[in-house]
Every structure is written in structure tokens, then in C-alpha cells.
PDB file of C-alpha atoms in Angstrom:
ATOM      1  CA  VAL Q   1     -15.240  31.715  -6.203  1.00 43.00           C
ATOM      2  CA  LEU Q   2     -13.700  29.939  -3.239  1.00 44.00           C
ATOM      3  CA  PHE Q   3     -16.011  26.922  -3.892  1.00 46.00           C
ATOM      4  CA  ALA Q   4     -14.910  26.827  -7.393  1.00 44.00           C
ATOM      5  CA  GLY Q   5     -11.250  26.815  -6.262  1.00 43.00           C
ATOM      6  CA  VAL Q   6     -11.861  24.015  -3.863  1.00 45.00           C
ATOM      7  CA  ALA Q   7     -13.771  21.981  -6.473  1.00 47.00           C
ATOM      8  CA  THR Q   8     -11.092  22.208  -9.055  1.00 46.00           C
ATOM      9  CA  GLY Q   9      -8.310  21.510  -6.398  1.00 50.00           C
ATOM     10  CA  GLN Q  10      -9.711  18.035  -5.728  1.00 56.00           C
ATOM     11  CA  ASP Q  11      -9.398  17.005  -9.307  1.00 58.00           C
ATOM     12  CA  LYS Q  12      -5.499  17.272  -9.159  1.00 69.00           C
ATOM     13  CA  SER Q  13      -4.043  13.922 -10.376  1.00 75.00           C
ATOM     14  CA  LEU Q  14      -1.169  12.080  -8.782  1.00 80.00           C
ATOM     15  CA  SER Q  15       2.108  13.633  -9.167  1.00 78.00           C
ATOM     16  CA  ASN Q  16       5.191  12.099 -11.002  1.00 78.00           C
ATOM     17  CA  ASP Q  17       8.448  11.332  -9.524  1.00 76.00           C
ATOM     18  CA  GLU Q  18      11.825  11.579 -11.205  1.00 74.00           C
ATOM     19  CA  SER Q  19      11.485   8.292 -13.123  1.00 82.00           C
ATOM     20  CA  GLY Q  20       8.102   9.415 -14.441  1.00 81.00           C
ATOM     21  CA  LYS Q  21       5.901   7.066 -12.215  1.00 87.00           C
ATOM     22  CA  PHE Q  22       2.856   8.297 -10.499  1.00 88.00           C
ATOM     23  CA  ILE Q  23       3.481   8.836  -6.786  1.00 88.00           C
ATOM     24  CA  TYR Q  24       1.529  10.145  -3.581  1.00 89.00           C
ATOM     25  CA  TYR Q  25       4.216  11.483  -1.235  1.00 89.00           C
ATOM     26  CA  GLU Q  26       3.700  13.199   2.124  1.00 89.00           C
ATOM     27  CA  VAL Q  27       5.813  14.304   5.075  1.00 89.00           C
ATOM     28  CA  VAL Q  28       3.888  14.708   8.304  1.00 88.00           C
ATOM     29  CA  SER Q  29       5.465  16.090  11.623  1.00 87.00           C
ATOM     30  CA  LEU Q  30       4.017  15.038  15.055  1.00 84.00           C
ATOM     31  CA  LYS Q  31       5.887  16.907  17.924  1.00 84.00           C
ATOM     32  CA  ASP Q  32       6.998  14.807  20.936  1.00 83.00           C
ATOM     33  CA  VAL Q  33       6.128  11.417  19.569  1.00 83.00           C
ATOM     34  CA  SER Q  34       8.855   8.713  19.444  1.00 85.00           C
ATOM     35  CA  ALA Q  35       9.847   6.800  16.389  1.00 84.00           C
ATOM     36  CA  GLU Q  36       8.924   3.558  18.333  1.00 87.00           C
ATOM     37  CA  ALA Q  37       5.409   4.892  18.982  1.00 87.00           C
ATOM     38  CA  LEU Q  38       5.017   6.004  15.397  1.00 87.00           C
ATOM     39  CA  ASN Q  39       6.197   2.516  14.202  1.00 86.00           C
ATOM     40  CA  THR Q  40       3.656   0.602  16.409  1.00 86.00           C
ATOM     41  CA  ARG Q  41       0.883   2.916  15.216  1.00 88.00           C
ATOM     42  CA  ALA Q  42       1.808   2.241  11.634  1.00 87.00           C
ATOM     43  CA  ALA Q  43       2.127  -1.428  12.029  1.00 85.00           C
ATOM     44  CA  GLY Q  44      -1.207  -1.568  13.845  1.00 86.00           C
ATOM     45  CA  PHE Q  45      -2.856   0.346  11.093  1.00 87.00           C
ATOM     46  CA  LEU Q  46      -1.552  -1.847   8.485  1.00 83.00           C
ATOM     47  CA  LYS Q  47      -2.380  -5.138  10.367  1.00 82.00           C
ATOM     48  CA  SER Q  48      -5.951  -3.859  11.083  1.00 83.00           C
ATOM     49  CA  ALA Q  49      -6.492  -3.469   7.266  1.00 79.00           C
ATOM     50  CA  ALA Q  50      -4.983  -6.938   6.456  1.00 76.00           C
ATOM     51  CA  LYS Q  51      -7.613  -7.439   3.657  1.00 79.00           C
ATOM     52  CA  ILE Q  52      -6.037  -4.788   1.461  1.00 80.00           C
ATOM     53  CA  PHE Q  53      -2.469  -4.870   2.711  1.00 84.00           C
ATOM     54  CA  LYS Q  54       0.368  -7.589   2.642  1.00 85.00           C
ATOM     55  CA  ILE Q  55       3.433  -6.545   4.585  1.00 81.00           C
ATOM     56  CA  THR Q  56       6.557  -7.251   2.304  1.00 85.00           C
ATOM     57  CA  ALA Q  57       9.272  -5.750   4.554  1.00 82.00           C
ATOM     58  CA  GLU Q  58       9.486  -4.413   8.009  1.00 81.00           C
ATOM     59  CA  SER Q  59      12.215  -2.845  10.098  1.00 80.00           C
ATOM     60  CA  ASP Q  60      12.420  -0.816  13.305  1.00 78.00           C
ATOM     61  CA  SER Q  61      11.940   2.527  11.302  1.00 82.00           C
ATOM     62  CA  ALA Q  62      10.374   1.538   8.070  1.00 86.00           C
ATOM     63  CA  ILE Q  63       7.305  -0.523   6.864  1.00 88.00           C
ATOM     64  CA  GLN Q  64       6.674  -1.613   3.208  1.00 90.00           C
ATOM     65  CA  VAL Q  65       3.586  -3.128   2.023  1.00 91.00           C
ATOM     66  CA  ALA Q  66       1.813  -4.303  -1.183  1.00 92.00           C
ATOM     67  CA  GLY Q  67      -1.753  -3.163  -1.500  1.00 90.00           C
ATOM     68  CA  LYS Q  68      -4.774  -3.068  -3.977  1.00 89.00           C
ATOM     69  CA  MET Q  69      -7.690  -0.931  -4.402  1.00 88.00           C
ATOM     70  CA  VAL Q  70     -10.793  -1.983  -6.481  1.00 88.00           C
ATOM     71  CA  ILE Q  71     -12.131   0.596  -8.947  1.00 86.00           C
ATOM     72  CA  HIS Q  72     -15.823   0.787  -9.538  1.00 85.00           C
ATOM     73  CA  LYS Q  73     -17.744   1.888 -12.633  1.00 80.00           C
ATOM     74  CA  THR Q  74     -21.009   3.456 -12.049  1.00 77.00           C
ATOM     75  CA  ALA Q  75     -23.888   3.781 -14.299  1.00 73.00           C
ATOM     76  CA  LEU Q  76     -26.852   5.638 -12.932  1.00 72.00           C
ATOM     77  CA  VAL Q  77     -27.468   3.751  -9.554  1.00 76.00           C
ATOM     78  CA  LEU Q  78     -25.737   0.505 -10.451  1.00 79.00           C
ATOM     79  CA  SER Q  79     -22.039   0.106  -9.646  1.00 80.00           C
ATOM     80  CA  ARG Q  80     -19.674  -2.736 -10.656  1.00 81.00           C
ATOM     81  CA  PRO Q  81     -16.020  -3.454 -10.316  1.00 84.00           C
ATOM     82  CA  SER Q  82     -14.101  -2.593 -13.487  1.00 86.00           C
ATOM     83  CA  GLY Q  83     -10.536  -3.519 -12.120  1.00 90.00           C
ATOM     84  CA  GLU Q  84      -8.184  -3.226  -9.360  1.00 91.00           C
ATOM     85  CA  VAL Q  85      -5.062  -1.001  -9.000  1.00 91.00           C
ATOM     86  CA  GLU Q  86      -1.987  -2.673  -7.241  1.00 92.00           C
ATOM     87  CA  TYR Q  87       0.385  -0.297  -5.374  1.00 92.00           C
ATOM     88  CA  ASN Q  88       3.404  -0.277  -3.050  1.00 93.00           C
ATOM     89  CA  PHE Q  89       2.912   1.738   0.192  1.00 91.00           C
ATOM     90  CA  CYS Q  90       5.982   2.573   2.102  1.00 92.00           C
ATOM     91  CA  ALA Q  91       6.480   4.517   5.492  1.00 90.00           C
ATOM     92  CA  GLU Q  92       9.552   5.615   7.298  1.00 91.00           C
ATOM     93  CA  MET Q  93       9.416   7.003  10.776  1.00 89.00           C
ATOM     94  CA  ARG Q  94      11.728   9.238  12.787  1.00 89.00           C
ATOM     95  CA  ASP Q  95      11.423  10.959  16.131  1.00 88.00           C
ATOM     96  CA  GLY Q  96       8.670  13.594  15.735  1.00 86.00           C
ATOM     97  CA  LYS Q  97       7.867  13.000  12.029  1.00 90.00           C
ATOM     98  CA  TYR Q  98       7.152  10.346   9.383  1.00 90.00           C
ATOM     99  CA  ARG Q  99       6.901  10.101   5.751  1.00 91.00           C
ATOM    100  CA  PHE Q 100       4.949   7.831   3.471  1.00 91.00           C
ATOM    101  CA  TRP Q 101       4.262   7.380  -0.188  1.00 91.00           C
ATOM    102  CA  LEU Q 102       2.243   5.261  -2.625  1.00 91.00           C
ATOM    103  CA  THR Q 103       3.809   4.160  -5.862  1.00 91.00           C
ATOM    104  CA  ASP Q 104       3.951   1.623  -8.589  1.00 91.00           C
ATOM    105  CA  PHE Q 105       0.425   1.878  -9.533  1.00 91.00           C
ATOM    106  CA  GLU Q 106      -0.718  -0.926 -11.934  1.00 92.00           C
ATOM    107  CA  PHE Q 107      -4.338  -1.536 -13.295  1.00 91.00           C
ATOM    108  CA  ILE Q 108      -5.631  -5.129 -13.636  1.00 91.00           C
ATOM    109  CA  PRO Q 109      -8.968  -5.286 -15.474  1.00 90.00           C
ATOM    110  CA  TYR Q 110     -11.920  -7.495 -14.302  1.00 90.00           C
ATOM    111  CA  GLN Q 111     -14.071  -9.772 -16.324  1.00 90.00           C
ATOM    112  CA  ARG Q 112     -17.044 -12.007 -15.415  1.00 89.00           C
ATOM    113  CA  ASP Q 113     -16.323 -15.532 -15.037  1.00 90.00           C
ATOM    114  CA  ARG Q 114     -18.934 -18.220 -15.947  1.00 91.00           C
ATOM    115  CA  TYR Q 115     -20.594 -17.925 -12.513  1.00 91.00           C
ATOM    116  CA  GLY Q 116     -21.181 -14.226 -12.824  1.00 87.00           C
ATOM    117  CA  ASN Q 117     -18.369 -13.155 -10.408  1.00 88.00           C
ATOM    118  CA  PHE Q 118     -15.907 -10.299 -11.361  1.00 89.00           C
ATOM    119  CA  VAL Q 119     -12.366 -11.725 -11.440  1.00 88.00           C
ATOM    120  CA  PRO Q 120      -9.082 -10.396 -12.765  1.00 88.00           C
ATOM    121  CA  SER Q 121      -8.803 -11.082 -16.347  1.00 88.00           C
ATOM    122  CA  THR Q 122      -5.002 -11.351 -16.189  1.00 86.00           C
ATOM    123  CA  SER Q 123      -2.339 -11.359 -13.519  1.00 85.00           C
ATOM    124  CA  ILE Q 124      -0.058  -8.837 -15.246  1.00 87.00           C
ATOM    125  CA  GLY Q 125      -0.836  -5.159 -14.494  1.00 86.00           C
ATOM    126  CA  THR Q 126      -0.530  -2.117 -16.860  1.00 87.00           C
ATOM    127  CA  PRO Q 127       1.300   0.847 -15.277  1.00 88.00           C
ATOM    128  CA  LEU Q 128      -1.095   3.876 -14.923  1.00 85.00           C
ATOM    129  CA  GLU Q 129       1.621   6.075 -16.395  1.00 86.00           C
ATOM    130  CA  ARG Q 130       1.194   4.321 -19.730  1.00 87.00           C
ATOM    131  CA  LYS Q 131      -0.667   6.516 -22.304  1.00 82.00           C
ATOM    132  CA  PRO Q 132      -3.674   4.692 -23.718  1.00 79.00           C
ATOM    133  CA  GLY Q 133      -4.900   4.721 -27.176  1.00 79.00           C
ATOM    134  CA  LYS Q 134      -7.519   7.193 -28.511  1.00 80.00           C
ATOM    135  CA  LEU Q 135     -10.343   4.684 -27.796  1.00 80.00           C
ATOM    136  CA  ASN Q 136      -9.473   4.242 -24.116  1.00 81.00           C
ATOM    137  CA  ALA Q 137      -8.294   7.620 -23.157  1.00 83.00           C
ATOM    138  CA  ALA Q 138     -11.464   8.734 -21.306  1.00 84.00           C
ATOM    139  CA  GLU Q 139     -11.798   5.435 -19.509  1.00 84.00           C
ATOM    140  CA  TRP Q 140      -8.095   5.450 -18.617  1.00 86.00           C
ATOM    141  CA  ALA Q 141      -8.478   9.008 -17.159  1.00 87.00           C
ATOM    142  CA  GLY Q 142     -11.336   7.729 -15.143  1.00 85.00           C
ATOM    143  CA  TYR Q 143      -9.145   5.113 -13.637  1.00 87.00           C
ATOM    144  CA  ILE Q 144      -6.391   7.538 -12.849  1.00 89.00           C
ATOM    145  CA  LYS Q 145      -8.931   9.824 -11.027  1.00 89.00           C
ATOM    146  CA  ALA Q 146     -10.463   6.875  -9.070  1.00 89.00           C
ATOM    147  CA  ALA Q 147      -6.974   5.743  -8.095  1.00 89.00           C
ATOM    148  CA  THR Q 148      -6.066   9.378  -7.038  1.00 91.00           C
ATOM    149  CA  ARG Q 149      -9.373   9.663  -4.974  1.00 91.00           C
ATOM    150  CA  GLU Q 150      -8.658   6.136  -3.294  1.00 90.00           C
ATOM    151  CA  ALA Q 151      -4.903   7.181  -2.586  1.00 90.00           C
ATOM    152  CA  ASN Q 152      -6.209  10.457  -0.831  1.00 92.00           C
ATOM    153  CA  VAL Q 153      -8.688   8.508   1.097  1.00 90.00           C
ATOM    154  CA  LEU Q 154      -6.060   5.938   2.233  1.00 90.00           C
ATOM    155  CA  ALA Q 155      -3.671   8.795   3.029  1.00 90.00           C
ATOM    156  CA  ALA Q 156      -6.337  10.490   5.272  1.00 91.00           C
ATOM    157  CA  ARG Q 157      -6.956   7.319   7.139  1.00 90.00           C
ATOM    158  CA  PHE Q 158      -3.230   6.708   7.614  1.00 89.00           C
ATOM    159  CA  LYS Q 159      -2.620  10.169   9.014  1.00 89.00           C
ATOM    160  CA  ASN Q 160      -5.657   9.776  11.340  1.00 89.00           C
ATOM    161  CA  ALA Q 161      -4.309   6.465  12.624  1.00 87.00           C
ATOM    162  CA  MET Q 162      -0.625   7.915  13.171  1.00 86.00           C
ATOM    163  CA  ALA Q 163      -2.157  11.070  15.038  1.00 85.00           C
ATOM    164  CA  ASP Q 164      -4.270   8.948  17.360  1.00 79.00           C
ATOM    165  CA  SER Q 165      -2.586   8.831  20.638  1.00 69.00           C
ATOM    166  CA  THR Q 166      -5.312   6.464  22.175  1.00 65.00           C
ATOM    167  CA  THR Q 167      -3.828   3.341  20.660  1.00 52.00           C
ATOM    168  CA  ALA Q 168      -1.777   0.845  22.553  1.00 45.00           C
ATOM    169  CA  ASN Q 169       0.536  -1.384  20.684  1.00 47.00           C
ATOM    170  CA  GLY Q 170      -1.093  -0.041  17.427  1.00 43.00           C
ATOM    171  CA  LEU Q 171      -4.703  -1.330  18.392  1.00 48.00           C
ATOM    172  CA  ALA Q 172      -7.432   0.825  19.632  1.00 49.00           C
ATOM    173  CA  VAL Q 173      -8.114   0.381  23.440  1.00 44.00           C
ATOM    174  CA  LYS Q 174     -11.515  -0.991  24.038  1.00 45.00           C
ATOM    175  CA  THR Q 175     -12.967  -0.317  27.495  1.00 44.00           C
ATOM    176  CA  MET Q 176     -15.459  -2.807  28.942  1.00 46.00           C
ATOM    177  CA  PRO Q 177     -18.959  -1.245  29.735  1.00 55.00           C
ATOM    178  CA  VAL Q 178     -19.636  -1.128  33.406  1.00 51.00           C
ATOM    179  CA  ILE Q 179     -22.759  -3.121  34.167  1.00 60.00           C
ATOM    180  CA  SER Q 180     -24.413  -2.279  37.691  1.00 57.00           C
ATOM    181  CA  THR Q 181     -27.009  -4.675  39.233  1.00 56.00           C
TER     182      THR Q 181
END
């Protein structure tokens, strides 16, 4: 019974905010950590993943970035990208706690170009909140499920980076190996 409860709990979709948009929102408290330390940890995490994030605004207590995640379609063993979801990631830090949220999810479908590469078919994204027609309902539900899964993974990675106290200036401290001769 417990396994069934855990399995169904992970299929929970993104929640909606007051304007009807999908949002992932979380508040985390870390005792005895200053806002400056949290800000440098957040900036270090976002700069280390520069491939998927583009910092749009930064202040002493908040960071806002634009990001994207690639959604893959899997058939048996083969996997191919079917599109990407662009989103906005915001984080605000205070002494002892921080909050972050992902919002403004927009799906951009991929198509093959003449060289066989998967490229965006348009530059204009479709909000994930938009209800699809009957023909695309199952595929659209798969996109929402994949975006939810990726948002949960990103949130877990961000929380681990924020809780890691072994970072200096937001970057992991690397020790040189001792070589004895």
C-alpha cells in the first residue's frame, strides 16, 4: 500500500498560480546561513550550469534566469528530442531561508533539418497551460509530465547546491592530490 501511495504521488503535475499558469514553488529554511552565503551559492550553481541558464537579472538578494529543458520522446530503446520547454527561474534569499520558483513554461517543438539534426521548428513557444485539441491531448499530457519531472530534478539539484557548505564563492573547493616521491 505504501509503495502504491509513493508511486501515485510522483505523478502529481505542476500546480497553478493565481493567474492559471503552471508553477513550481518552494520555500526552504537553512538555519545559521547568511543571505550573502546563500546568494553566492545560488550564483555559483547557476553559473556552473551556464549551458541551460541565462542570467537575466541579479541583485544582492535575488536572481532571475531564463532556462530551457529538452523533452525526449522514447520508443522502445531509441530516444529522440521532441521539443524544448523554456521557463523562468527565480530565487530570493534571506537570512536563514530562501525561496525559488519556476514559471512561464512554454513548449517549442523540434523538427529535423536537412542535415538530420533536431532544431526548433519555431521561435514562438506555446504555453503548457493551453489546452490541446483531442488529437494531441495524450502527447501534450506527456510533455507536461516530462516538464514536471525535469522541474523536480532541477529543484533537487538546486536544493543540494544551496545546502552544500563546502563551497567557496559558489564553486566547489578542489583539493590538489598529495604526491609523495
